[in-house]
Coordinates of N, CA, C and O in Angstrom, one line a residue:
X4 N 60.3 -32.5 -41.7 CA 60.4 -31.1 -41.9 C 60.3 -30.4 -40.5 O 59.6 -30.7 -39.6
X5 N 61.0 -29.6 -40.6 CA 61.1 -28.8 -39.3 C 60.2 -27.8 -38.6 O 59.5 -27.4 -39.6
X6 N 60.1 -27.5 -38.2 CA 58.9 -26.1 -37.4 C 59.8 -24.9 -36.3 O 61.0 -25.0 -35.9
X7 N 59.1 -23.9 -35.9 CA 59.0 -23.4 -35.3 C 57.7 -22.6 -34.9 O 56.8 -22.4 -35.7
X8 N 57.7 -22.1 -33.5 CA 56.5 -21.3 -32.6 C 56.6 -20.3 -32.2 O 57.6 -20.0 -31.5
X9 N 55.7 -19.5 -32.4 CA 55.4 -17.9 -32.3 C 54.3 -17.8 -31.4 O 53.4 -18.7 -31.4
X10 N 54.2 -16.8 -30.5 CA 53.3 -16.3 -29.7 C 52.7 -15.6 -30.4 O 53.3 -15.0 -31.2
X11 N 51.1 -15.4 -30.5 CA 50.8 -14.3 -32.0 C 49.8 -13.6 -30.5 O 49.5 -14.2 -29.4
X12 N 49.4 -12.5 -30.7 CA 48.1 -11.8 -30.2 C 47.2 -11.4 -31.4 O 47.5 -11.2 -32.6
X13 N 45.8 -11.2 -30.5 CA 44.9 -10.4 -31.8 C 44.3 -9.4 -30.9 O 43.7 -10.0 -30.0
X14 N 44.3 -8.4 -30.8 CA 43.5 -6.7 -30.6 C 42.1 -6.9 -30.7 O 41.6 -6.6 -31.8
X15 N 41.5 -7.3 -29.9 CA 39.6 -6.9 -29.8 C 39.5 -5.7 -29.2 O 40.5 -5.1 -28.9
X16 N 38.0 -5.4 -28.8 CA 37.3 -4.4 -28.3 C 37.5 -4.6 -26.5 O 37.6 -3.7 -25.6
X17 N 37.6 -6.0 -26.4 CA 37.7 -6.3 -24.9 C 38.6 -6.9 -24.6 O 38.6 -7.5 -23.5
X18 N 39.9 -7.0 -25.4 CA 40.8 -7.4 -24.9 C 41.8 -7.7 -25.8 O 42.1 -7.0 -26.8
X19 N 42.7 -9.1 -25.4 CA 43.7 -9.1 -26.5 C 43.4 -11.4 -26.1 O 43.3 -12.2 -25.1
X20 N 43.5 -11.3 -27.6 CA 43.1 -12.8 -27.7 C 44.8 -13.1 -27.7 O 45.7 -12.3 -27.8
X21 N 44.9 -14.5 -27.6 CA 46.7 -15.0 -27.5 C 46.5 -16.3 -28.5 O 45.4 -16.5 -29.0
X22 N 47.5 -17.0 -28.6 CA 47.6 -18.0 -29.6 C 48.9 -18.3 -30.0 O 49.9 -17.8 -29.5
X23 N 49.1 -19.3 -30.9 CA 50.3 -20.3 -31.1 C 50.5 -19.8 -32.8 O 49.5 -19.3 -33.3
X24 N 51.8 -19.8 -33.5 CA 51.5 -20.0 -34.8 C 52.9 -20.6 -34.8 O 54.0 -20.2 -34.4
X25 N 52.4 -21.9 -35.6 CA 53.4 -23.0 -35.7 C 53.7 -23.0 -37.5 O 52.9 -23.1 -38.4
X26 N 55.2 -22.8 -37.6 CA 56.1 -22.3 -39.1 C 56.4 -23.4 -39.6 O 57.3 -24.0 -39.0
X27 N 56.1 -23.9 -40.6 CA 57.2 -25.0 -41.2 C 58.3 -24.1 -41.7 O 57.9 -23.0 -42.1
X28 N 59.7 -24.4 -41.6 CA 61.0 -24.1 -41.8 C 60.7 -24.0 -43.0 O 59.5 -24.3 -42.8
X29 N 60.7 -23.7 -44.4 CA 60.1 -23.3 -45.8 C 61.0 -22.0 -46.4 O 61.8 -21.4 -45.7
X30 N 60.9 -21.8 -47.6 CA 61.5 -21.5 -48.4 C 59.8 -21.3 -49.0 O 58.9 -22.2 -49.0
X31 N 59.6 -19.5 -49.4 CA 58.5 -19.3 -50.3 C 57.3 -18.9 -49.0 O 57.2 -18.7 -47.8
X32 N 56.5 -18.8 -50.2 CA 55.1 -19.0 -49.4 C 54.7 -20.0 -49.2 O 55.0 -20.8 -50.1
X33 N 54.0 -20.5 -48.3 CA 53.3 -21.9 -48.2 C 51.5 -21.6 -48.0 O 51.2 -20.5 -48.1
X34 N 50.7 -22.3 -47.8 CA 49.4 -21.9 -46.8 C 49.5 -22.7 -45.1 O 50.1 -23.7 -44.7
X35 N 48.5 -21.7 -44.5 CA 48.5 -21.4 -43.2 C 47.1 -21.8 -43.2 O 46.4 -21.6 -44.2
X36 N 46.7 -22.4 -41.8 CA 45.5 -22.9 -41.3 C 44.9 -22.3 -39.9 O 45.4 -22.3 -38.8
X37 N 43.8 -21.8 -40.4 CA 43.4 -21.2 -38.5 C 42.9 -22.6 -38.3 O 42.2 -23.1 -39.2
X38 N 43.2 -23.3 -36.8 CA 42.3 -23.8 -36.2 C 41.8 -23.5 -35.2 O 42.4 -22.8 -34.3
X39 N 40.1 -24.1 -34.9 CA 39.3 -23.2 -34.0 C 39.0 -24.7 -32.8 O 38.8 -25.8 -33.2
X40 N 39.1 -24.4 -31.6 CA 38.7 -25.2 -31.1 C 37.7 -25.4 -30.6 O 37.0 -24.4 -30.8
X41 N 36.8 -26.7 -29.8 CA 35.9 -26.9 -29.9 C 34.5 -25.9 -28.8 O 34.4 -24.7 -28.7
X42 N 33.8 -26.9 -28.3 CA 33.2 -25.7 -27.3 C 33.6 -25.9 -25.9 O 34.7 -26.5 -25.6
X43 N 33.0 -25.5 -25.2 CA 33.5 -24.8 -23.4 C 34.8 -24.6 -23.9 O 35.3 -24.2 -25.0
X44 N 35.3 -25.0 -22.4 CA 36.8 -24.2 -22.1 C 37.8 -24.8 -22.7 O 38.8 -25.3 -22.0
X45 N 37.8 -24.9 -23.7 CA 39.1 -26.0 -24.4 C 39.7 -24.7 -25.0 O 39.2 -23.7 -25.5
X46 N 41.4 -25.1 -24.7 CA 42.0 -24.0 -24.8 C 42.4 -24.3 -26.5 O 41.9 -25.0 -27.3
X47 N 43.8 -23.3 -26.8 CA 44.2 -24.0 -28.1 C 45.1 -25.0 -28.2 O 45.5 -25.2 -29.4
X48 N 45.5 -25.5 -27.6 CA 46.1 -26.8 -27.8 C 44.7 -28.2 -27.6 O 45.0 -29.4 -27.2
X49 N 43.8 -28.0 -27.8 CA 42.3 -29.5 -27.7 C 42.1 -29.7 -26.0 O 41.1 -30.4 -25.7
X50 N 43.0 -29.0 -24.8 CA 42.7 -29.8 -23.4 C 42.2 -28.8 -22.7 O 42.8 -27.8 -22.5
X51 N 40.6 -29.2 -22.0 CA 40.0 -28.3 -20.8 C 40.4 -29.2 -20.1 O 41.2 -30.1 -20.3
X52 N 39.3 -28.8 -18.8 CA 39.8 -29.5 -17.2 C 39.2 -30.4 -17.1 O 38.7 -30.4 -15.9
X53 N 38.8 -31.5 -17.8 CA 38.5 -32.5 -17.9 C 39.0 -33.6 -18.5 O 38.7 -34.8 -18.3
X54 N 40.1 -32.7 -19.6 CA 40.6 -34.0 -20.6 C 42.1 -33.2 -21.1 O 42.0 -32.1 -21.5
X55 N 43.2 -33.7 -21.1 CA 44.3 -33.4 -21.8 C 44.9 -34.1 -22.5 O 45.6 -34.9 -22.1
X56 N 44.6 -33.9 -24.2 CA 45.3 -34.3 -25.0 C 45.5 -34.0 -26.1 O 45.4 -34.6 -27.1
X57 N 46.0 -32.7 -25.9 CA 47.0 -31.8 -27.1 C 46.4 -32.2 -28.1 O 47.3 -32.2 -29.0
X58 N 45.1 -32.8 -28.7 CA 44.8 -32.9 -30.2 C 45.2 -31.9 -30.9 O 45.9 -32.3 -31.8
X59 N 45.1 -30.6 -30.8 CA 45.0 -29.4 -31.6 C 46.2 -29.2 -31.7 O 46.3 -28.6 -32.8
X60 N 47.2 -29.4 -31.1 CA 48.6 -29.1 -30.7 C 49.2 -30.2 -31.7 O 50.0 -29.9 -32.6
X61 N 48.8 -31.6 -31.6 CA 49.4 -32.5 -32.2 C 49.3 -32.5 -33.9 O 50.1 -33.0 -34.7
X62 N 47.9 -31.5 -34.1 CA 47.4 -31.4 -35.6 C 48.0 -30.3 -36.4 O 48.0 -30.2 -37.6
X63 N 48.8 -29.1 -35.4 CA 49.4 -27.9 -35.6 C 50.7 -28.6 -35.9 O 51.5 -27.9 -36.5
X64 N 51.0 -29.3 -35.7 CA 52.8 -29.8 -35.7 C 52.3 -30.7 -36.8 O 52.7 -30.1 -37.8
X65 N 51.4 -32.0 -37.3 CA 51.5 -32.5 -38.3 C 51.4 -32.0 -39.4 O 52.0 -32.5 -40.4
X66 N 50.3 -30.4 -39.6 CA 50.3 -29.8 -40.5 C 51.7 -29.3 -40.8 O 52.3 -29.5 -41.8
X67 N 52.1 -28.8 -39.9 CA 53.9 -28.3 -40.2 C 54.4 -29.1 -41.1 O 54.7 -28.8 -42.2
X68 N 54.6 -30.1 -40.6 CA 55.5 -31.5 -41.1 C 55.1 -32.0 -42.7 O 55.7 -32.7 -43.5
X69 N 53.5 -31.5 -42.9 CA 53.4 -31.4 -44.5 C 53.4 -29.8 -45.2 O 52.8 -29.4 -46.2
X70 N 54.5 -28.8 -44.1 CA 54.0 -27.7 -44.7 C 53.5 -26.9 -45.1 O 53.6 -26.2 -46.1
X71 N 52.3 -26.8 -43.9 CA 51.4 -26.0 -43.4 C 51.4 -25.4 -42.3 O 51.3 -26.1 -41.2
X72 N 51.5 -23.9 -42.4 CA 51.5 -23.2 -41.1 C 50.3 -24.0 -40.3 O 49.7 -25.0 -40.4
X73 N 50.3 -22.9 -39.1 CA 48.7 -22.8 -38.7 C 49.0 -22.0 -37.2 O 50.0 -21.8 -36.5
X74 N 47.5 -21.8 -37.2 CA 47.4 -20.5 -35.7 C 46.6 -21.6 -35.2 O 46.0 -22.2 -36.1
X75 N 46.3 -22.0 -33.8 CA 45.6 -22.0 -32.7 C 46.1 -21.2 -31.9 O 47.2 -20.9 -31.6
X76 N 44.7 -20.7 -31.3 CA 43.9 -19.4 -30.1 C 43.2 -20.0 -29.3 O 42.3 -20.9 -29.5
X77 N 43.8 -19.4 -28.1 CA 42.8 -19.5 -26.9 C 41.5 -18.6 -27.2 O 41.7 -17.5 -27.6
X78 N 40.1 -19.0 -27.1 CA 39.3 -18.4 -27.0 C 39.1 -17.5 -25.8 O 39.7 -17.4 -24.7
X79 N 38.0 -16.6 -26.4 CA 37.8 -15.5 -24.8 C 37.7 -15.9 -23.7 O 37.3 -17.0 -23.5
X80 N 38.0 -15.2 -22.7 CA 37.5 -16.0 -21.4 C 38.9 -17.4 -21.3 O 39.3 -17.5 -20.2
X81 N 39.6 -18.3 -22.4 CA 40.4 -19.6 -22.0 C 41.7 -18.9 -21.8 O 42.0 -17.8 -22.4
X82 N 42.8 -19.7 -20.8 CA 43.9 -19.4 -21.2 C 44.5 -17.6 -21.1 O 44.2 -16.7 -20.4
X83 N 45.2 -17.9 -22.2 CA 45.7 -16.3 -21.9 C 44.8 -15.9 -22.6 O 45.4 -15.4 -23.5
X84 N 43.6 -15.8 -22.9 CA 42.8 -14.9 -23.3 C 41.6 -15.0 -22.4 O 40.5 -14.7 -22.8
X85 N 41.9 -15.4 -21.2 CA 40.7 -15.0 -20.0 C 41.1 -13.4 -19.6 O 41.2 -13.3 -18.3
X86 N 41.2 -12.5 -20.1 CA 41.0 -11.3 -20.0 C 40.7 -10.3 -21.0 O 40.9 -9.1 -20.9
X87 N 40.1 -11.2 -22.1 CA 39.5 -10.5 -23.2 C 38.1 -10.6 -23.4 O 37.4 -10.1 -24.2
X88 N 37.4 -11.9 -22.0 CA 36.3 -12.1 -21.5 C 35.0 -11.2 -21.6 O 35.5 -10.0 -21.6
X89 N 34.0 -11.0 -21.8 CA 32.8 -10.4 -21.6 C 32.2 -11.0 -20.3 O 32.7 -11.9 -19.8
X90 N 31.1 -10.2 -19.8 CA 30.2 -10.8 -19.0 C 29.6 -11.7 -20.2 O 29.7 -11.6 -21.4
X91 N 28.6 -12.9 -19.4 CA 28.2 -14.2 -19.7 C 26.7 -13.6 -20.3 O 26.2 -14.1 -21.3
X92 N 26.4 -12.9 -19.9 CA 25.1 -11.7 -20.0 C 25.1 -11.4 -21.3 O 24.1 -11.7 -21.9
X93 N 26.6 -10.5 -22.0 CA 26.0 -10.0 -23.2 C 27.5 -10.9 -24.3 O 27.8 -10.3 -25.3
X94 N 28.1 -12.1 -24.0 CA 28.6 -13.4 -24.4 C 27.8 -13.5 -25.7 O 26.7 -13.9 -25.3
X95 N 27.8 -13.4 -26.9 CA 26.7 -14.3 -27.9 C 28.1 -15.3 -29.0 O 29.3 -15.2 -29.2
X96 N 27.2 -16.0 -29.3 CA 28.0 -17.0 -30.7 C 28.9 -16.1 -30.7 O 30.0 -16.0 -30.2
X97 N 28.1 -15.0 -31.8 CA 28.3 -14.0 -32.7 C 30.0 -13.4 -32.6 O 30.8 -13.1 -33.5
X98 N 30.4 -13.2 -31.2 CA 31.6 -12.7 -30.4 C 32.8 -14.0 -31.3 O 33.9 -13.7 -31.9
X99 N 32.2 -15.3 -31.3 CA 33.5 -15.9 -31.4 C 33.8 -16.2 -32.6 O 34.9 -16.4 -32.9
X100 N 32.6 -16.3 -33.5 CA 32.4 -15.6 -35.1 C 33.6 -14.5 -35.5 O 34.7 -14.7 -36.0
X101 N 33.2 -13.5 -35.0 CA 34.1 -12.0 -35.3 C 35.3 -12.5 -34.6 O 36.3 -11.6 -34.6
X102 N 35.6 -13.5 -33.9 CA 37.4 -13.3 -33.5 C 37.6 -14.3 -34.2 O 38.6 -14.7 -33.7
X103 N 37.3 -15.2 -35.2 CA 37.8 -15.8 -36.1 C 38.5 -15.5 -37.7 O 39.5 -15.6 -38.4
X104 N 36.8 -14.7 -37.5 CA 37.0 -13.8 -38.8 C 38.2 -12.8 -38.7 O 38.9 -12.5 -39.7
X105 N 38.4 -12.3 -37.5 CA 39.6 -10.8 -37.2 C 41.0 -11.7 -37.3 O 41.9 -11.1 -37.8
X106 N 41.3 -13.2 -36.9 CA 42.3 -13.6 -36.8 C 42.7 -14.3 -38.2 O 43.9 -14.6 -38.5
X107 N 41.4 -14.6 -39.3 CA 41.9 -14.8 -40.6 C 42.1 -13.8 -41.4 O 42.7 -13.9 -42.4
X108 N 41.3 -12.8 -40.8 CA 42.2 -11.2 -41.7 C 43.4 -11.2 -41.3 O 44.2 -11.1 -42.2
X109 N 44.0 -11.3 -39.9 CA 45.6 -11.4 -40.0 C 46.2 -12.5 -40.6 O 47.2 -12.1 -41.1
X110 N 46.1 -13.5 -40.6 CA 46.2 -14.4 -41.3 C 46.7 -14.5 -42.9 O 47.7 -15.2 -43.2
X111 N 45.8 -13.7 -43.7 CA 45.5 -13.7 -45.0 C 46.6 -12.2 -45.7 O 47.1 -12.0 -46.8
X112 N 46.5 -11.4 -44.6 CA 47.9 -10.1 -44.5 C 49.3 -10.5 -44.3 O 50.2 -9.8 -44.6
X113 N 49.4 -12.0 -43.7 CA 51.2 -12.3 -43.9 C 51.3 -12.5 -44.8 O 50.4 -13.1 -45.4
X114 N 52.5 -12.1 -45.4 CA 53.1 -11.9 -46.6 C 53.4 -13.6 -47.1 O 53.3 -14.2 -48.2
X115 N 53.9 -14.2 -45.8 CA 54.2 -15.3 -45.7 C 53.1 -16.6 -46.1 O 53.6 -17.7 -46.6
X116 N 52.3 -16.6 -46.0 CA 51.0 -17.6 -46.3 C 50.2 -17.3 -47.6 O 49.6 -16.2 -47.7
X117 N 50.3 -18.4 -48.8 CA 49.6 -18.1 -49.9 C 47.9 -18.5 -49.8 O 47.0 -17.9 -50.4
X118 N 47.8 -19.4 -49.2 CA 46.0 -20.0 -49.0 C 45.8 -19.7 -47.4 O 46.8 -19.5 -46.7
X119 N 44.6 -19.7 -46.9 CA 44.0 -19.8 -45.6 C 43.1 -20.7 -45.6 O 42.2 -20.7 -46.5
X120 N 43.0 -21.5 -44.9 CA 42.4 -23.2 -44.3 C 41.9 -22.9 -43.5 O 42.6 -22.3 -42.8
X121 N 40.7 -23.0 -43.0 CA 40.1 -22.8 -41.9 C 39.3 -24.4 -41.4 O 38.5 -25.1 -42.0
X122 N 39.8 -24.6 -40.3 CA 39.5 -25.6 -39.6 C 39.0 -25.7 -38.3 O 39.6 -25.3 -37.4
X123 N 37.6 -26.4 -38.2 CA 37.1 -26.1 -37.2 C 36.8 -27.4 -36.1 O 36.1 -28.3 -36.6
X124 N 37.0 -27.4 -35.5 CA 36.8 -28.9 -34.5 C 35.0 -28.5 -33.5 O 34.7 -27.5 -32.7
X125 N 33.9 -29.7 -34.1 CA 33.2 -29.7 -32.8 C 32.5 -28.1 -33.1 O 32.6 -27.6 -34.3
X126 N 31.9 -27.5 -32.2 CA 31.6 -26.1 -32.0 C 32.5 -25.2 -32.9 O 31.9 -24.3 -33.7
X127 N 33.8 -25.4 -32.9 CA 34.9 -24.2 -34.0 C 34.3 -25.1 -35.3 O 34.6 -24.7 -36.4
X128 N 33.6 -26.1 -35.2 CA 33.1 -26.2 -36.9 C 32.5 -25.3 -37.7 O 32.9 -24.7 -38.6
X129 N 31.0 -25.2 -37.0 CA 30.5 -24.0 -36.9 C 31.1 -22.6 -37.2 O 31.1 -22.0 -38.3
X130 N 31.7 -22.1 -35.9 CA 32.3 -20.7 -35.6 C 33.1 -21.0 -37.6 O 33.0 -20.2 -38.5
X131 N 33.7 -22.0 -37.7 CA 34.9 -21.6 -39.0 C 33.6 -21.4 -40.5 O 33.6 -20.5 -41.3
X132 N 32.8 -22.5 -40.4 CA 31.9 -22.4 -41.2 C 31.3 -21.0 -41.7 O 31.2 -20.6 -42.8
X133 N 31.0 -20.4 -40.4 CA 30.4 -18.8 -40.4 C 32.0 -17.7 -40.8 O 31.9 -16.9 -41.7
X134 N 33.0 -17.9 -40.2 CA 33.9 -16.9 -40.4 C 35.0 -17.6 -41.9 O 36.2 -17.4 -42.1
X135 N 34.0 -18.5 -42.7 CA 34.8 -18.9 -43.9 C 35.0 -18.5 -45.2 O 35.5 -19.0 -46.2
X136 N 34.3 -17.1 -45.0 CA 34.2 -15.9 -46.1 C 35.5 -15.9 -46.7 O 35.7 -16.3 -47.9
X137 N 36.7 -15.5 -45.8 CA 37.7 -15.0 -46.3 C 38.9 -16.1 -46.9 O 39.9 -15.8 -47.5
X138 N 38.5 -17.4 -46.6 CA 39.2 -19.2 -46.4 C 39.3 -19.4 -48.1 O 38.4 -19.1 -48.9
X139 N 40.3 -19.8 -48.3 CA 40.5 -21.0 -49.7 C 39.8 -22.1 -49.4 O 39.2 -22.6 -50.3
X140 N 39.8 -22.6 -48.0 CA 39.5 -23.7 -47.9 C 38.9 -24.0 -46.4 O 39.3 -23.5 -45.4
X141 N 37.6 -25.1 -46.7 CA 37.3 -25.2 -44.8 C 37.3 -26.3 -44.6 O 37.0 -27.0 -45.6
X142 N 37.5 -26.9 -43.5 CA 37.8 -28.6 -42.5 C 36.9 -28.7 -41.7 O 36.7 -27.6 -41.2
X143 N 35.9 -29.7 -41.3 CA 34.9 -29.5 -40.5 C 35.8 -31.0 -39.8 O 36.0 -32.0 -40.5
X144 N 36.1 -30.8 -38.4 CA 36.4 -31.7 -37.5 C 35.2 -32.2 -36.8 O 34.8 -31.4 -36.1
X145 N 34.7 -33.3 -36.9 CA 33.5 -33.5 -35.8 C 32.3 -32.4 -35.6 O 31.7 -32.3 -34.5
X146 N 32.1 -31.6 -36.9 CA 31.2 -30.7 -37.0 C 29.8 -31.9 -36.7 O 29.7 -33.1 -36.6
X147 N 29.1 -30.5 -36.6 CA 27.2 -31.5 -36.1 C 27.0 -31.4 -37.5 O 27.5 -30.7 -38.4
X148 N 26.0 -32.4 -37.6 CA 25.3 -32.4 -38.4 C 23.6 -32.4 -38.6 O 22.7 -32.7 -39.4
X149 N 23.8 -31.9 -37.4 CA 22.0 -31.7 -37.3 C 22.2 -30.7 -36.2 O 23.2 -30.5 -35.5
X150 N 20.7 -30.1 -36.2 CA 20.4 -29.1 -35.4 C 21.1 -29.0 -33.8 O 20.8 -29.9 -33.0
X151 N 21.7 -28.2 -33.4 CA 22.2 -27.9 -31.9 C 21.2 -28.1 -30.9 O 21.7 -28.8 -29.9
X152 N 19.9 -27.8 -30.8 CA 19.1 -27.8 -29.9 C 18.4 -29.4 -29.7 O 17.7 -29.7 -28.7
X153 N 18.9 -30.3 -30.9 CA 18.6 -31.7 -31.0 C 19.7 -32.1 -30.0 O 19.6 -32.4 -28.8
X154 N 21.0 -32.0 -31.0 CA 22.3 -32.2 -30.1 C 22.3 -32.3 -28.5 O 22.7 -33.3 -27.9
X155 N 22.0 -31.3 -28.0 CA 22.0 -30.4 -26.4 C 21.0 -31.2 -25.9 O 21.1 -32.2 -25.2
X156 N 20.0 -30.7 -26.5 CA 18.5 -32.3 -25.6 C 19.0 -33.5 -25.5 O 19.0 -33.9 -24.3
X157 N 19.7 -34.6 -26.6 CA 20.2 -35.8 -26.2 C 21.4 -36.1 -25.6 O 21.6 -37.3 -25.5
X158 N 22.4 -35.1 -25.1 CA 23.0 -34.9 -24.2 C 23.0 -34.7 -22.8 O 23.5 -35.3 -21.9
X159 N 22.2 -33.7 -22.8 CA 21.3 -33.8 -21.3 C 20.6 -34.6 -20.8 O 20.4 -34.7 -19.6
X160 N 19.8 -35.5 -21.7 CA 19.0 -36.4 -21.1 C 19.3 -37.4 -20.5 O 18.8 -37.9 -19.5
X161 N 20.8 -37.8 -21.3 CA 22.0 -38.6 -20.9 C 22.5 -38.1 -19.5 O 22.3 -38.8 -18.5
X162 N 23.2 -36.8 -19.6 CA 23.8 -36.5 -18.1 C 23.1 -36.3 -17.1 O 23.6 -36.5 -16.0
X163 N 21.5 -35.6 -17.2 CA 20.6 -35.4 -16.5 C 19.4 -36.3 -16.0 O 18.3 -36.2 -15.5
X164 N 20.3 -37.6 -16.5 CA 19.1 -38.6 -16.7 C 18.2 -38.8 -14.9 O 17.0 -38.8 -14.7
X165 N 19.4 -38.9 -13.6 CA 18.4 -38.6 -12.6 C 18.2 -37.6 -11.9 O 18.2 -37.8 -10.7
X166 N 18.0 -36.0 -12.4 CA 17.7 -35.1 -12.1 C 16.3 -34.5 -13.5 O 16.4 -33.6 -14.3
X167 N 15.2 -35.3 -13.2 CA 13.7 -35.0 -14.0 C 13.9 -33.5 -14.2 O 14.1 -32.9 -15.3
X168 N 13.6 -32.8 -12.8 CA 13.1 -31.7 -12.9 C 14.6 -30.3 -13.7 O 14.3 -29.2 -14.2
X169 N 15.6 -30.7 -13.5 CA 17.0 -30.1 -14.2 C 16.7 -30.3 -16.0 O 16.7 -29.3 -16.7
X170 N 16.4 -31.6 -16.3 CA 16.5 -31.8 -17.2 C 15.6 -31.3 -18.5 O 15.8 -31.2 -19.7
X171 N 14.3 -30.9 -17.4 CA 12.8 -30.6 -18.1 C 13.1 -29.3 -18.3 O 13.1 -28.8 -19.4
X172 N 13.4 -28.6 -17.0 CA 13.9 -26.7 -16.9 C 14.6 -26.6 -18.5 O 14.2 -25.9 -19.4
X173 N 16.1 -27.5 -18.6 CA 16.9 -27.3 -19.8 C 16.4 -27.5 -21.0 O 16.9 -26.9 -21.9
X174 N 15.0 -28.4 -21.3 CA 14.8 -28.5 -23.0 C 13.6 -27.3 -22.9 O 13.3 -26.8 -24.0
X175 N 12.9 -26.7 -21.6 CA 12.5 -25.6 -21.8 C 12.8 -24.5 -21.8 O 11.9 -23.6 -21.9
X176 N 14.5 -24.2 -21.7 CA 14.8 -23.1 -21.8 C 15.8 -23.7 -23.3 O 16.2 -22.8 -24.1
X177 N 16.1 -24.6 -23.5 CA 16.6 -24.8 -25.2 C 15.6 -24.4 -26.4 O 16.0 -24.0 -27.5
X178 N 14.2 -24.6 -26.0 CA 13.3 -24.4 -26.6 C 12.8 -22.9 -27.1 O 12.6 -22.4 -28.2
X179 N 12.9 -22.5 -26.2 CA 13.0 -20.9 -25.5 C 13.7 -20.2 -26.4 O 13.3 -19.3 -27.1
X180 N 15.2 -20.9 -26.5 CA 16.6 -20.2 -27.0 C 16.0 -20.2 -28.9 O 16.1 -19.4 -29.8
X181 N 15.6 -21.4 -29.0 CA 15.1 -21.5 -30.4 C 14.5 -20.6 -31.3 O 14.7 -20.2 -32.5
X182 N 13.5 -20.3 -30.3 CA 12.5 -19.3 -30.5 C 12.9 -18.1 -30.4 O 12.0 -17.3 -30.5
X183 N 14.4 -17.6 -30.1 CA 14.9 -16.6 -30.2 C 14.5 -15.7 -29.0 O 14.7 -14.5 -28.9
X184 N 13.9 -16.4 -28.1 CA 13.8 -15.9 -26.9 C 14.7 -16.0 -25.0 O 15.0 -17.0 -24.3
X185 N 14.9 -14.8 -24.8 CA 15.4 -15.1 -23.7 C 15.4 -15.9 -22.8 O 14.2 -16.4 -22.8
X186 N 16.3 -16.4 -21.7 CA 15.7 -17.4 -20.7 C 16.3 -16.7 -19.5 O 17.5 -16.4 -19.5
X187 N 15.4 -16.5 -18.7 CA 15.2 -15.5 -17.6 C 15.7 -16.5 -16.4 O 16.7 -16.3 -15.6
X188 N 15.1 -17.3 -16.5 CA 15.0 -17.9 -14.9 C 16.1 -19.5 -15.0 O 15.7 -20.6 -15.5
X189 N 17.5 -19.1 -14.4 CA 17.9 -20.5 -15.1 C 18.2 -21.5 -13.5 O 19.0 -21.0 -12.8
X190 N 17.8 -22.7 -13.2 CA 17.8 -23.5 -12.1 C 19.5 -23.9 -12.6 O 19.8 -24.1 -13.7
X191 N 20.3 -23.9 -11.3 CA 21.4 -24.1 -10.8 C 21.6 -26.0 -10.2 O 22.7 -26.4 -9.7

């Protein structure tokens, strides 16, 4: 089955988010899938500057091919949407929550799409989990399954394994973050 690709934008407060929306050639309505990508700078096709391999891109075209739309977006700050950025200062989750949720209200307005799928890879498991109010249906790609601040500790211990004093700073300012408290002083 065939496809085609659309440039889509979404209108925030700080900018304008960008994104892909990939058509299966169709007759009717079909359903349409937001996917969210994971965490840091991974754009919407699955590749930051450490890894390129179109996962997200490759899963946008399979869904096609069983007749299923779908949108992937550059997150704030990635891609063409590094100018819808916030400072890092007042950055919360919460920000990438509401541009999920804003991009499945457009989503759920094309005339064209009968269900909304919401799919989240990694970190976008999360973000979809929270913005899956409006969803027929949700996909958890490699979602956690246990607490984040567990996650983040046994990750750093790993990468930070010979820097002690880096490592100790980070689970006491993860700790910090838990407790819903600010972290003031962050070692570089």
């Amino acid at each position: 089955m065939g496809y085609f690709e659309l440039d889509q934008t979404l209108q925030t407060s700080t900018g304008e988010l960008s994104g892909t929306l990939t058509v299966p050639i169709l007759k009717g309505t079909f359903p349409v899938a937001l996917i969210i990508a994971g965490s840091g700078p991974t754009d919407r096709n699955g590749n930051n500057a450490q890894m390129k391999n179109n996962s997200l891109q490759m899963l946008a075209h399979e869904l096609a091919a069983q007749g299923i739309a779908s949108l992937r977006y550059d997150k704030r700050g990635i891609g063409k949407s590094a100018s819808a950025m916030i400072s890092e200062e007042l950055l919360r989750f919460e920000n990438y929550v509401e541009d999920a949720k804003d991009w499945a209200t457009q989503l759920k307005t094309d005339p064209r799409f009968n269900k909304l799928i919401i799919i989240g890879h990694s970190e976008g498991s999360l973000i979809g989990m929270l913005a899956a109010e409006k969803a027929d249906a949700f996909v958890s790609l490699a979602g956690a399954g246990r607490p984040i601040d567990v996650i983040l500790k046994e990750q750093l211990t790993e990468q930070l394994s010979g820097q002690k004093k880096l490592l100790r700073a980070a689970n006491e300012g993860l700790s910090k973050l838990k407790e819903g408290k600010l972290v003031e002083d962050v070692p570089v």
